[in-house]
Short mmCIF file of C-alpha atoms in Angstrom, two decimals:
data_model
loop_
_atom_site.label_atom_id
_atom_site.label_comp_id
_atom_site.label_asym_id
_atom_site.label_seq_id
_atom_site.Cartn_x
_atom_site.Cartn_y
_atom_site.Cartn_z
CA UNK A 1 123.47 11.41 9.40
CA UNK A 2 126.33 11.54 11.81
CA UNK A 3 128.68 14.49 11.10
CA UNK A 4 131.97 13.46 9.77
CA UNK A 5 133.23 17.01 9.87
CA UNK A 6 137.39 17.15 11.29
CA UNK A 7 136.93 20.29 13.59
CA UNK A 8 140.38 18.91 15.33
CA UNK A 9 142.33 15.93 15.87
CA UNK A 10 142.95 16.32 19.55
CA UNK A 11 140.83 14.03 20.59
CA UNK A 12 141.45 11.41 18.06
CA UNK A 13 142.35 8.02 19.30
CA UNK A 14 145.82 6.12 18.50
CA UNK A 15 144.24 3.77 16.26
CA UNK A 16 142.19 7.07 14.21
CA UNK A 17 145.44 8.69 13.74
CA UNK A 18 147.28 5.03 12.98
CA UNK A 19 144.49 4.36 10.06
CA UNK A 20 144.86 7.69 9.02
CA UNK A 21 148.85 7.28 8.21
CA UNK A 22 148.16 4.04 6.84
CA UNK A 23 145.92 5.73 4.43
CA UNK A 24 148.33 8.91 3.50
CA UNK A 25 150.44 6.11 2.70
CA UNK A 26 148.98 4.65 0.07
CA UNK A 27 148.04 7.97 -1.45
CA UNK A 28 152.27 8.23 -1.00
CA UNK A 29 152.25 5.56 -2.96
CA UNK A 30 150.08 6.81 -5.61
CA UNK A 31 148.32 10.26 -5.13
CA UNK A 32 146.35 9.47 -7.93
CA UNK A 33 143.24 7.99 -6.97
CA UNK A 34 139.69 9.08 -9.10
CA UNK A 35 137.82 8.26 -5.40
CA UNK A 36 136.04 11.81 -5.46
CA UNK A 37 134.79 11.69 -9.01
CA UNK A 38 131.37 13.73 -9.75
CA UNK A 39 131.94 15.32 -6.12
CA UNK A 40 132.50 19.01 -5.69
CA UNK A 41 134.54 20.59 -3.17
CA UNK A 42 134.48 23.98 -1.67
CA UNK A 43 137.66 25.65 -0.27
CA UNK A 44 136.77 28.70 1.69
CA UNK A 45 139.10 30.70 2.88
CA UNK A 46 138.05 33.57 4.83
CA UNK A 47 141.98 34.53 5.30
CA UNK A 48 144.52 33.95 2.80
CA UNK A 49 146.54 31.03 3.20
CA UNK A 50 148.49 29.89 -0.05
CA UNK A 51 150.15 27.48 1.07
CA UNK A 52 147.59 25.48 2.96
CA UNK A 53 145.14 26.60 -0.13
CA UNK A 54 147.51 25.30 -2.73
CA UNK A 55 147.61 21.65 -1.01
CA UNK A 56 144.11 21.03 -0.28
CA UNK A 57 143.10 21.80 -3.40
CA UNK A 58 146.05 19.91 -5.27
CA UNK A 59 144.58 16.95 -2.89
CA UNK A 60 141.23 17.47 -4.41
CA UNK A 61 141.91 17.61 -7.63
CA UNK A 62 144.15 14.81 -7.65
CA UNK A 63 140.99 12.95 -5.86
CA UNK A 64 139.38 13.75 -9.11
CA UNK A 65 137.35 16.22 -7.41
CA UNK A 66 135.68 19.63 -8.99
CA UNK A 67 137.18 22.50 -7.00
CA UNK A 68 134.95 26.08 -6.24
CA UNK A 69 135.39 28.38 -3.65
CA UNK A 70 137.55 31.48 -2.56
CA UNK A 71 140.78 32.63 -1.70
CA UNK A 72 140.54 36.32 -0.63
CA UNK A 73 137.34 37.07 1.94
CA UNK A 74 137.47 40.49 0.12
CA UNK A 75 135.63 39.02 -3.36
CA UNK A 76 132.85 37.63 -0.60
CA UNK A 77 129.65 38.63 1.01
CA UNK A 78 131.40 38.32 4.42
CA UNK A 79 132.24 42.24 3.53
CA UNK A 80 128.63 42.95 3.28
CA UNK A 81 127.68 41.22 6.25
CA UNK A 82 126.38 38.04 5.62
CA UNK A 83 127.12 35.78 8.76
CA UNK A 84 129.24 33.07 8.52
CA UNK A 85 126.24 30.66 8.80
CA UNK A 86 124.65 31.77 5.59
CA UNK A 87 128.11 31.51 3.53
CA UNK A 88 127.74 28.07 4.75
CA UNK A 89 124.38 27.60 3.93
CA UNK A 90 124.58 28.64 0.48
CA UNK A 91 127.82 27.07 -0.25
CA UNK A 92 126.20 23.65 1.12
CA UNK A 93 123.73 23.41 -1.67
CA UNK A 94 126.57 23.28 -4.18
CA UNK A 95 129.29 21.42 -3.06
CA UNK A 96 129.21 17.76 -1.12
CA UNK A 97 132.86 18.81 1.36
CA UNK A 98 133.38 22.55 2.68
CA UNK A 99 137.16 23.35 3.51
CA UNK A 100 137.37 26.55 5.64
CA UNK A 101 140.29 28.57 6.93
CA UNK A 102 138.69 31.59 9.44
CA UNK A 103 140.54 34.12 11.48
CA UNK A 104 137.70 33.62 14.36
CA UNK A 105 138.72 30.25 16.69
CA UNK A 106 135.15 27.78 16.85
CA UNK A 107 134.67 28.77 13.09
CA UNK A 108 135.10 25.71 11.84
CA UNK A 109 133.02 23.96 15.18
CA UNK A 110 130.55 26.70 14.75
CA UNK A 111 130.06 25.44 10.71
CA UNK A 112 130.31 21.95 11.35
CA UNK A 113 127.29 22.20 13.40
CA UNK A 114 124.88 24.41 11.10
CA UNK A 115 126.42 22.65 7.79
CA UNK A 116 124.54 19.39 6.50
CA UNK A 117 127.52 18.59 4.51
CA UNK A 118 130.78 17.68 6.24
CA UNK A 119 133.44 20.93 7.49
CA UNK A 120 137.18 20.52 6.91
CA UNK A 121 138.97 22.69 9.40
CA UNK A 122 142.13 24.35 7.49
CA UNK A 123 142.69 26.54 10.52
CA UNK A 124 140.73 28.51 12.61
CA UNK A 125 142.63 31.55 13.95
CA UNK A 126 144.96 30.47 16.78
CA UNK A 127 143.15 27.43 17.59
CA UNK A 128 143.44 24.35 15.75
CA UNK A 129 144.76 23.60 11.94
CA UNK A 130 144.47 19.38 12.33
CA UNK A 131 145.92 18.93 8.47
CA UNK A 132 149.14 20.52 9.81
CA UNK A 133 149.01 18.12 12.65
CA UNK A 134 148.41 15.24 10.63
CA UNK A 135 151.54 16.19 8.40
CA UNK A 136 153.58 16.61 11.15
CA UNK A 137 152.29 12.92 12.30
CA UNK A 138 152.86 11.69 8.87
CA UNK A 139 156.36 13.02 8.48
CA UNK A 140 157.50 12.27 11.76
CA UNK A 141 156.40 8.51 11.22
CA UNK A 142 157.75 8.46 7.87
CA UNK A 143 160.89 9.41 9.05
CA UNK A 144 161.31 7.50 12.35
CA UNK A 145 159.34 4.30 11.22
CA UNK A 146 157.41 5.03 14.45
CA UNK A 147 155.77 7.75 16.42
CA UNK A 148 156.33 5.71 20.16
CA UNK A 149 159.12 6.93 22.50
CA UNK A 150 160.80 9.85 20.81
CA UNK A 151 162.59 13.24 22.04
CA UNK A 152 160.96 16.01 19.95
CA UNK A 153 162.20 19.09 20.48
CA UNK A 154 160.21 21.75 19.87
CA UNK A 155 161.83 25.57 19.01
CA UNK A 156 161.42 29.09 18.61
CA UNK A 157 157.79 30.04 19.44
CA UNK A 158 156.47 28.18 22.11
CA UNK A 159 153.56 30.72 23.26
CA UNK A 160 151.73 31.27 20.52
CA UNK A 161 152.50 28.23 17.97
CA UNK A 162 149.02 26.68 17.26
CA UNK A 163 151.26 23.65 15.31
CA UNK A 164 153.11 23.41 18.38
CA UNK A 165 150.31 23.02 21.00
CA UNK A 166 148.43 20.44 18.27
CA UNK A 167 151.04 18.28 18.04
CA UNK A 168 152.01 18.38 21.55
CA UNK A 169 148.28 16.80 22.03
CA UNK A 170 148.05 14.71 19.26
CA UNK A 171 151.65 12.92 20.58
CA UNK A 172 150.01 12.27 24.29
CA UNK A 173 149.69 8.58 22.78
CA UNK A 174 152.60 8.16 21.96
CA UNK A 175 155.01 8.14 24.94
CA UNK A 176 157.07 10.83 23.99
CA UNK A 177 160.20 13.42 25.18
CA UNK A 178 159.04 16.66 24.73
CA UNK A 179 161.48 19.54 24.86
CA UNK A 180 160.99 23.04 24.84
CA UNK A 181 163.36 25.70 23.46
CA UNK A 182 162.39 28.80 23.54
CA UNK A 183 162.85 32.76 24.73
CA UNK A 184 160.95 33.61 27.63
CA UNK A 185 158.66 36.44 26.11
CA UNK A 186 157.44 32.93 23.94
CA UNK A 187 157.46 29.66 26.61
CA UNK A 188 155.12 26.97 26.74
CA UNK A 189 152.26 28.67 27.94
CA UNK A 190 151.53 26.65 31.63
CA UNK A 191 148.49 25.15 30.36
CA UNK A 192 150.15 22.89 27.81
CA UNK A 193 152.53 22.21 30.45
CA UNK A 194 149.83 21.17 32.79
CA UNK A 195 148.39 19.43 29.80
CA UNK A 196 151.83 17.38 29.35
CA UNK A 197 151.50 16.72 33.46
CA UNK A 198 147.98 14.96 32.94
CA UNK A 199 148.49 13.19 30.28
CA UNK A 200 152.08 11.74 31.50
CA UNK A 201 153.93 13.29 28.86
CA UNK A 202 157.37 14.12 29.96
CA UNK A 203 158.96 17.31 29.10
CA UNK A 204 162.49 19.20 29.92
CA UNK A 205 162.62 22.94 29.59
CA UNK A 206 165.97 24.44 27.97
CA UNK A 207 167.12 28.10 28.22
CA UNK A 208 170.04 27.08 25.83
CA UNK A 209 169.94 26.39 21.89
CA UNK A 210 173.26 24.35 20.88
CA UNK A 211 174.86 20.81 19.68
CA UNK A 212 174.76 19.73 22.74
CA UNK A 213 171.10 20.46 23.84
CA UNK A 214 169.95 19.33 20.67
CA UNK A 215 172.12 16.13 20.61
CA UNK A 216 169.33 14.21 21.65
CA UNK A 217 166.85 15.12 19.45
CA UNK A 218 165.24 12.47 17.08
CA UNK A 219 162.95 15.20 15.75
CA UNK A 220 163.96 19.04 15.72
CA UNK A 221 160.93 21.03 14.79
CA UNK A 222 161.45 24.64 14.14
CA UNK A 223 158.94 27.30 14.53
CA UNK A 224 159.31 30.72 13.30
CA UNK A 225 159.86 34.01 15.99
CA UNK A 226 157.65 36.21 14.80
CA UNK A 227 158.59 40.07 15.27
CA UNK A 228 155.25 41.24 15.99
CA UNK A 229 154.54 39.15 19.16
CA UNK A 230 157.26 41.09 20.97
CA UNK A 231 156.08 44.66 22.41
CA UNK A 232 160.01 45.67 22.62
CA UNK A 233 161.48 45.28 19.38
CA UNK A 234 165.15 45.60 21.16
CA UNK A 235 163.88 42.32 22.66
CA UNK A 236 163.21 40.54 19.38
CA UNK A 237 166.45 41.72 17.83
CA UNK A 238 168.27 40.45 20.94
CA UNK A 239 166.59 36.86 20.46
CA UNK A 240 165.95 36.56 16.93
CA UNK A 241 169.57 34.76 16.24
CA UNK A 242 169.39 32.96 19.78
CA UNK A 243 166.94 30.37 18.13
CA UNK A 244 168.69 29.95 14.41
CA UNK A 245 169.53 26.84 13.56
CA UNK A 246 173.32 27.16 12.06
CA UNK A 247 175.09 23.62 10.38
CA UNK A 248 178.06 23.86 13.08
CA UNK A 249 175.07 22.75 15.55
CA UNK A 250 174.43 19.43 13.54
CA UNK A 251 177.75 17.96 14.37
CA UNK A 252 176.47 16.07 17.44
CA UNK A 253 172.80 14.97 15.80
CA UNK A 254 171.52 11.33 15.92
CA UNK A 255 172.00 10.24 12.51
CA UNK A 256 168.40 9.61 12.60
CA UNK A 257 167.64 13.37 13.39
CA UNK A 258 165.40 15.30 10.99
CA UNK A 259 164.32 19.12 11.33
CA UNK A 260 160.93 19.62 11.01
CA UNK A 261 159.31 23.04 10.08
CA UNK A 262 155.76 24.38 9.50
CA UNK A 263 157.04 26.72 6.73
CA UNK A 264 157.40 29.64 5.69
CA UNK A 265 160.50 30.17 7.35
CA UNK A 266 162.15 33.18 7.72
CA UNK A 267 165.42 33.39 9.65
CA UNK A 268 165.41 30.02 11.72
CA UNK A 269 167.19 27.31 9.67
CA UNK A 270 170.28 28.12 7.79
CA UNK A 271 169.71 27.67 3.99
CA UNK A 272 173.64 25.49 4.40
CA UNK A 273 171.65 23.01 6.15
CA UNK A 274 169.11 22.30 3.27
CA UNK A 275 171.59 19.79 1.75
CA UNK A 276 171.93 18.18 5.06
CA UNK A 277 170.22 14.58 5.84
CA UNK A 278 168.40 16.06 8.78
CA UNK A 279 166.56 18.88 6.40
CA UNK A 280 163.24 17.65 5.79
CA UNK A 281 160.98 20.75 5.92
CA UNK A 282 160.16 20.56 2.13
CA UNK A 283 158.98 16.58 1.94
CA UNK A 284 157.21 17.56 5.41
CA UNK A 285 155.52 20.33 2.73
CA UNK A 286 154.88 17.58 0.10
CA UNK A 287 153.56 14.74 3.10
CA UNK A 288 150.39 17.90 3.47
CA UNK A 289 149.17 16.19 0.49
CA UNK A 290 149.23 12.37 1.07
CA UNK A 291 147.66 13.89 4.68
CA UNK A 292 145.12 15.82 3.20
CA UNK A 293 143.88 13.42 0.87
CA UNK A 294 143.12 10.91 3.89
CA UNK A 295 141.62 13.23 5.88
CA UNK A 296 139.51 14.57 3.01
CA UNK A 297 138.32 10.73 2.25
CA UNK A 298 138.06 10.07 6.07
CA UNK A 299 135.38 13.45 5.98
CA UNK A 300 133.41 11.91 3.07
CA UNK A 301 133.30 8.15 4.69
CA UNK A 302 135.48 6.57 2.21
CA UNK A 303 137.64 3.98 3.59
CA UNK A 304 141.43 2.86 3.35
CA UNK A 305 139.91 -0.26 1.62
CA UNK A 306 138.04 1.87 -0.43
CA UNK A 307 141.29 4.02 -1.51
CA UNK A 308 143.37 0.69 -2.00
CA UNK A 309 141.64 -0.52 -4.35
CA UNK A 310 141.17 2.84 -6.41
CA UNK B 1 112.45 33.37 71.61
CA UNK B 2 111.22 36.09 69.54
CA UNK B 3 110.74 35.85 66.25
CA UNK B 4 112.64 38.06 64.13
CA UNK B 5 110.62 40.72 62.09
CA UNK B 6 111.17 39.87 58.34
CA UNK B 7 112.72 42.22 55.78
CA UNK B 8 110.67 40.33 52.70
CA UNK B 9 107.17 39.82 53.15
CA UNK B 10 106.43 36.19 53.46
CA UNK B 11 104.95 34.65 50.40
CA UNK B 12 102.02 31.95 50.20
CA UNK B 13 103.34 29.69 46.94
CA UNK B 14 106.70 30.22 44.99
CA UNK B 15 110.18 30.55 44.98
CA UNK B 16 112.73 32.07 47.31
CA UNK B 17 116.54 32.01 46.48
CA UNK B 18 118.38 32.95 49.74
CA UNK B 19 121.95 34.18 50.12
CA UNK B 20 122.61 34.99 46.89
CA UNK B 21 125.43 37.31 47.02
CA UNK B 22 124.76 41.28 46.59
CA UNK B 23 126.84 41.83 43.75
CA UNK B 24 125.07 38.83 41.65
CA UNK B 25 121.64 39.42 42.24
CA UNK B 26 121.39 41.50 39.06
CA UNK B 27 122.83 38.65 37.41
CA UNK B 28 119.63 36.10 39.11
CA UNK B 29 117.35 38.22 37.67
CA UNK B 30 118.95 38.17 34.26
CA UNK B 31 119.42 34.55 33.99
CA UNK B 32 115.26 34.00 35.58
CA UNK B 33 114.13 36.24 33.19
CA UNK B 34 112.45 37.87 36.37
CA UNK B 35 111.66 41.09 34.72
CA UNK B 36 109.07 39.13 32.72
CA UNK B 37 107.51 37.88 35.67
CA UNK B 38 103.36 39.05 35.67
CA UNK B 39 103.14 37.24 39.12
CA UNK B 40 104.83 39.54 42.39
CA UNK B 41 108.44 39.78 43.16
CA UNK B 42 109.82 40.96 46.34
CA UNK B 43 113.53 41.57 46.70
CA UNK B 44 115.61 42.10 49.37
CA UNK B 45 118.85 44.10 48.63
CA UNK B 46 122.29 44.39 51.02
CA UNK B 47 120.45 42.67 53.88
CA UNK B 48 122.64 41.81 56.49
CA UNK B 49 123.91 37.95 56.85
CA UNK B 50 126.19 36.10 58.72
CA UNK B 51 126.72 33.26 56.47
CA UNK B 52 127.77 35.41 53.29
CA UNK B 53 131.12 36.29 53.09
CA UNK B 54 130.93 39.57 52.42
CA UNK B 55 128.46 40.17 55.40
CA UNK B 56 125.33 40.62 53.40
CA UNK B 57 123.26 38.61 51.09
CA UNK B 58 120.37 39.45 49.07
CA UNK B 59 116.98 37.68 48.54
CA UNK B 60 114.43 37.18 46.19
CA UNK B 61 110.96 35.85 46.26
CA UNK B 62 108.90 34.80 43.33
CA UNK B 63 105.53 34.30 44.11
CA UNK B 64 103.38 31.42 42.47
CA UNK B 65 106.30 30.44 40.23
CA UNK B 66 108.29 26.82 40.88
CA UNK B 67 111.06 26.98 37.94
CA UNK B 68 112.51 23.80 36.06
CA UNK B 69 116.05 22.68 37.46
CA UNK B 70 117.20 23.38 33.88
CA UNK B 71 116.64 26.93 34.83
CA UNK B 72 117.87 26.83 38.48
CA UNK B 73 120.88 25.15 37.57
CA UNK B 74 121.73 27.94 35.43
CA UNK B 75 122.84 30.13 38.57
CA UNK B 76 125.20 27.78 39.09
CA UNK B 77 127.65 30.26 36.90
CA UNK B 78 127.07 33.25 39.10
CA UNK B 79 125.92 32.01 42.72
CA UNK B 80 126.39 28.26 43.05
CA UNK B 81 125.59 28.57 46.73
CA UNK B 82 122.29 30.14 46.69
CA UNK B 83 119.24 28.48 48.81
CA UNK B 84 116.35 27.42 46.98
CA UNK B 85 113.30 26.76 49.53
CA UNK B 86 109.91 26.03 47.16
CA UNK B 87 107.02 27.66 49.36
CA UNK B 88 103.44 26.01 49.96
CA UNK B 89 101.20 27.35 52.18
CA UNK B 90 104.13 29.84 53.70
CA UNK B 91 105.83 26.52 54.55
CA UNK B 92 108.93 25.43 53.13
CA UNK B 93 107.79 22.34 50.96
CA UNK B 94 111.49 21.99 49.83
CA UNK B 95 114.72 22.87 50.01
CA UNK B 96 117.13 22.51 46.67
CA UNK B 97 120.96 23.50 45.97
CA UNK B 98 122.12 24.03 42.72
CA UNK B 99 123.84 22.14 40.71
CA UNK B 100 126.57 22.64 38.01
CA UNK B 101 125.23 21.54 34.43
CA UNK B 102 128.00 19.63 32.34
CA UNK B 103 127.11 21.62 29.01
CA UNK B 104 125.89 25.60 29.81
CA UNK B 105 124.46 27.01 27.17
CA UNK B 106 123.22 30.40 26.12
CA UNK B 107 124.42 31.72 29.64
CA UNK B 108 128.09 32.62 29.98
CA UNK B 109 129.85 35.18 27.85
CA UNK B 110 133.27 33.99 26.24
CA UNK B 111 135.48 36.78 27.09
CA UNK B 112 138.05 35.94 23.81
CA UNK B 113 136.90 38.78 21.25
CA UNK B 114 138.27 36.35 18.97
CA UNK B 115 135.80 33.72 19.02
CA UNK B 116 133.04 32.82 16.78
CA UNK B 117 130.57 33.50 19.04
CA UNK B 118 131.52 36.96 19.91
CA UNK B 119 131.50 37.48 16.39
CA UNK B 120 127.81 35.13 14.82
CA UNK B 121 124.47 35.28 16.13
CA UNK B 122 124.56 32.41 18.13
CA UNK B 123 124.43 30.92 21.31
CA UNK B 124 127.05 30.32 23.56
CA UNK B 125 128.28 27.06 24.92
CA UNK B 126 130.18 25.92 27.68
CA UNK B 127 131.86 22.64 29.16
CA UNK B 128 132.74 22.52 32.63
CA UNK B 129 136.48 21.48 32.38
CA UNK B 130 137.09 21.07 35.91
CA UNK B 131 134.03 20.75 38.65
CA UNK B 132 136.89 21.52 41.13
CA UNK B 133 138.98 24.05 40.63
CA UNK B 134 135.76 25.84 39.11
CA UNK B 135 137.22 25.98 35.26
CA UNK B 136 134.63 26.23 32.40
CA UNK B 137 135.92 26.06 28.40
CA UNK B 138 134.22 27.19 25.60
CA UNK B 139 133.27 24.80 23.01
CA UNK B 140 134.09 26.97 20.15
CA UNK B 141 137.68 28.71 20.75
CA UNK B 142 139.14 26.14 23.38
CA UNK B 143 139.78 29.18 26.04
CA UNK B 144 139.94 28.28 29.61
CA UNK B 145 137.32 30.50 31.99
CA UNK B 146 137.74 30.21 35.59
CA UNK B 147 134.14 30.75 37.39
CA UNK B 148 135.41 33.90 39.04
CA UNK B 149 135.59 35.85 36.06
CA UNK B 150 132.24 34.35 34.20
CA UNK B 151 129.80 37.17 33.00
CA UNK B 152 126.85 36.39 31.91
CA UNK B 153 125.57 37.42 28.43
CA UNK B 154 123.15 40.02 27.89
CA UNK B 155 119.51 38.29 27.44
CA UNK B 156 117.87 39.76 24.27
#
């Protein structure tokens, strides 16, 4: 049987990631759809992730999908030393879809090449997390009516941003403006850049954060600086405000500009800007479902004909 | 002209890898499996060369063993510029270079003590990202691995 598994959506073609926003918009439409009825789905999740947890198995359930599985790897075997392979193993025999989220990067490869049932990457350390990527897609389209030809401009931290680097691959077909804001403990690390220079993908490095750098943004997405990537904490402190987002910056935004955020955030977008028409971090949030259910149909080989007519 | 006196006894059938450099022979042997050889190996340590770059090469010969290119190729990783001459009758029958696999497997070592496969018993696996600027990736975490810093892993 060939393996359906989504290890990463890097390498997915225009028209793969086209079909699959064509199908996370009709589950927009009506999340609802009994498509997964009598299946079981597994959601293991080696390191917490709530969030990510929460909206996979929402998407499941609302598939009409049985949900087992884990949230803490302390209530697992994993402490007494069972490999990953034989979590998978066992866990195979009961459910027909594995999702995994695993601090190791190649977890999720690693399964979807021992499992006979298909593996759902939901992040695998700093590697890839393709259901955040697919969101971002999703939103990005919903909110531009397109993904071709846009300036995205992409903040905070730049080094170590797995969402970042994803997107930044999954966009390659897509003619777009990259820019890159960020401080320079946490640039684009030089092999996305050379990445960008293969692939034709334009990109303009700024050392500032303002209205007017940001003036032509169609799509500002915010990442959060994260204290603990800095070994001088006098460093962080000096940054940390250097890459807030404050409403005075807004006043020279495209109308069509939307700010775009993996969540949770801590300190980068003012909460004045929330009742802005460029906030959409928290549909973004909501989109993980409609993205999630496609990609979880997509895994199990049903089709956007299929969920149509569910 | 007068024949040089040889530093490795000549063998009648078998193997000899030429020029490998000093500091990987360890690393030949490893990836051969030569230490489970029943059949006589001669090797030649720090001998002096002038077409090394370091100024000395080392040698081995494998009597009455002709290895698959599968398993030649694997030194690829380690010495890509090795000579291969396949003895028969102490005459060179053939001469071979190695030759970069697309997909290595079960040879290098991913230095990132964050991937899976530092971390699962399981085999390593390798694409050669690009053939020339000598970049491998691992198939598993993504990480870039430039040739010069490959190590092989430890053969059980």
């Amino acid at each position: 049987m060939e393996n359906r598994s989504l290890v990463t959506i890097a390498n997915h073609s225009r028209e793969k990631i086209e079909y699959l926003i064509k199908m996370a918009s009709a589950f927009e439409q009506n999340p609802n759809r009994r498509l997964l009825e009598g299946k079981v789905v597994a959601t293991l999740f080696f390191e917490p992730s709530t969030r990510t947890r929460l909206s996979f198995e929402t998407a499941a359930n609302r598939l009409g999908a049985r949900v087992i599985g884990f949230a803490d790897p302390k209530v697992t075997s994993g402490t007494k030393g069972e490999t990953l392979k034989d979590t998978i193993m066992m866990v195979s025999n009961y459910a027909d879809l594995i999702v995994m989220r695993h601090y190791l990067e190649g977890a999720a490869q690693y399964a979807s090449e021992v499992a006979p049932i298909p593996i759902v990457n939901a992040g695998d350390g700093a590697n890839q997390h393709p259901s955040q990527t697919m969101l971002d897609l999703y939103t990005i389209h919903q909110t531009q009516g397109r993904l071709d030809n846009l300036d995205i401009y992409l903040v905070g931290d730049l080094k170590y941003g797995r969402t970042v680097h994803s997107l930044l691959m999954a966009m390659r077909h897509f003619n777009p403006t990259f820019h890159f804001i960020a401080p320079e403990e946490l640039a684009m690390p030089a092999v996305y850049k050379k990445y960008c220079d293969e692939h034709g993908i334009r990109y303009i490095e700024h050392s500032d954060f303002n209205a007017e750098t940001i003036s032509g943004a169609d799509i500002l997405y915010m990442t959060r600086v994260q204290k603990e990537r800095f070994a001088d904490l006098d460093e962080y402190e000096l940054v940390k405000d250097r890459y807030l987002l404050k409403r005075n910056m807004l006043t020279k935004a495209r109308e069509n500009m939307k700010i775009l955020h993996p969540l949770p955030r801590v300190n980068e977008i003012e909460y004045s800007i929330d009742d802005t028409p460029h906030a959409y971090y928290f549909q973004q949030a909501r989109n993980g479902l409609y993205a999630r259910e496609a990609l979880i149909c997509d895994v199990l080989g049903i089709t956007l004909d299929d969920v149509l007519k569910a | 002209m007068k024949r040089k006196e040889l530093l490795v006894a000549a063998i009648e059938n078998g193997t000899v890898i030429d020029h490998i450099p000093s500091d990987k022979l360890f690393d030949v042997v490893s990836l051969l499996h030569l230490e489970r050889m029943k059949t006589a190996v001669t090797v030649g340590f720090n001998l002096k060369s002038k077409i090394t770059d370091q100024g000395h090469k080392s040698i081995i010969k494998i009597a009455d063993k002709f290895f698959t290119d599968e398993e030649l190729n694997q030194l690829s990783v380690v010495a890509p510029n090795v000579t291969l001459c396949l003895i028969r009758d102490y005459e060179v029958a053939e001469k071979r270079q190695v030759k970069m696999p697309d997909m290595l497997e079960g040879i290098v070592h991913c230095p990132n003590a964050k991937c899976i496969t530092n971390n699962e018993p399981m085999r390593t696996r390798f694409r050669v990202a690009n053939r020339e600027l000598g970049i491998l990736q691992c198939c598993y975490c993504n990480k870039d691995l430039p040739l010069s810093e490959v190590k092989i892993v430890e053969q059980q």
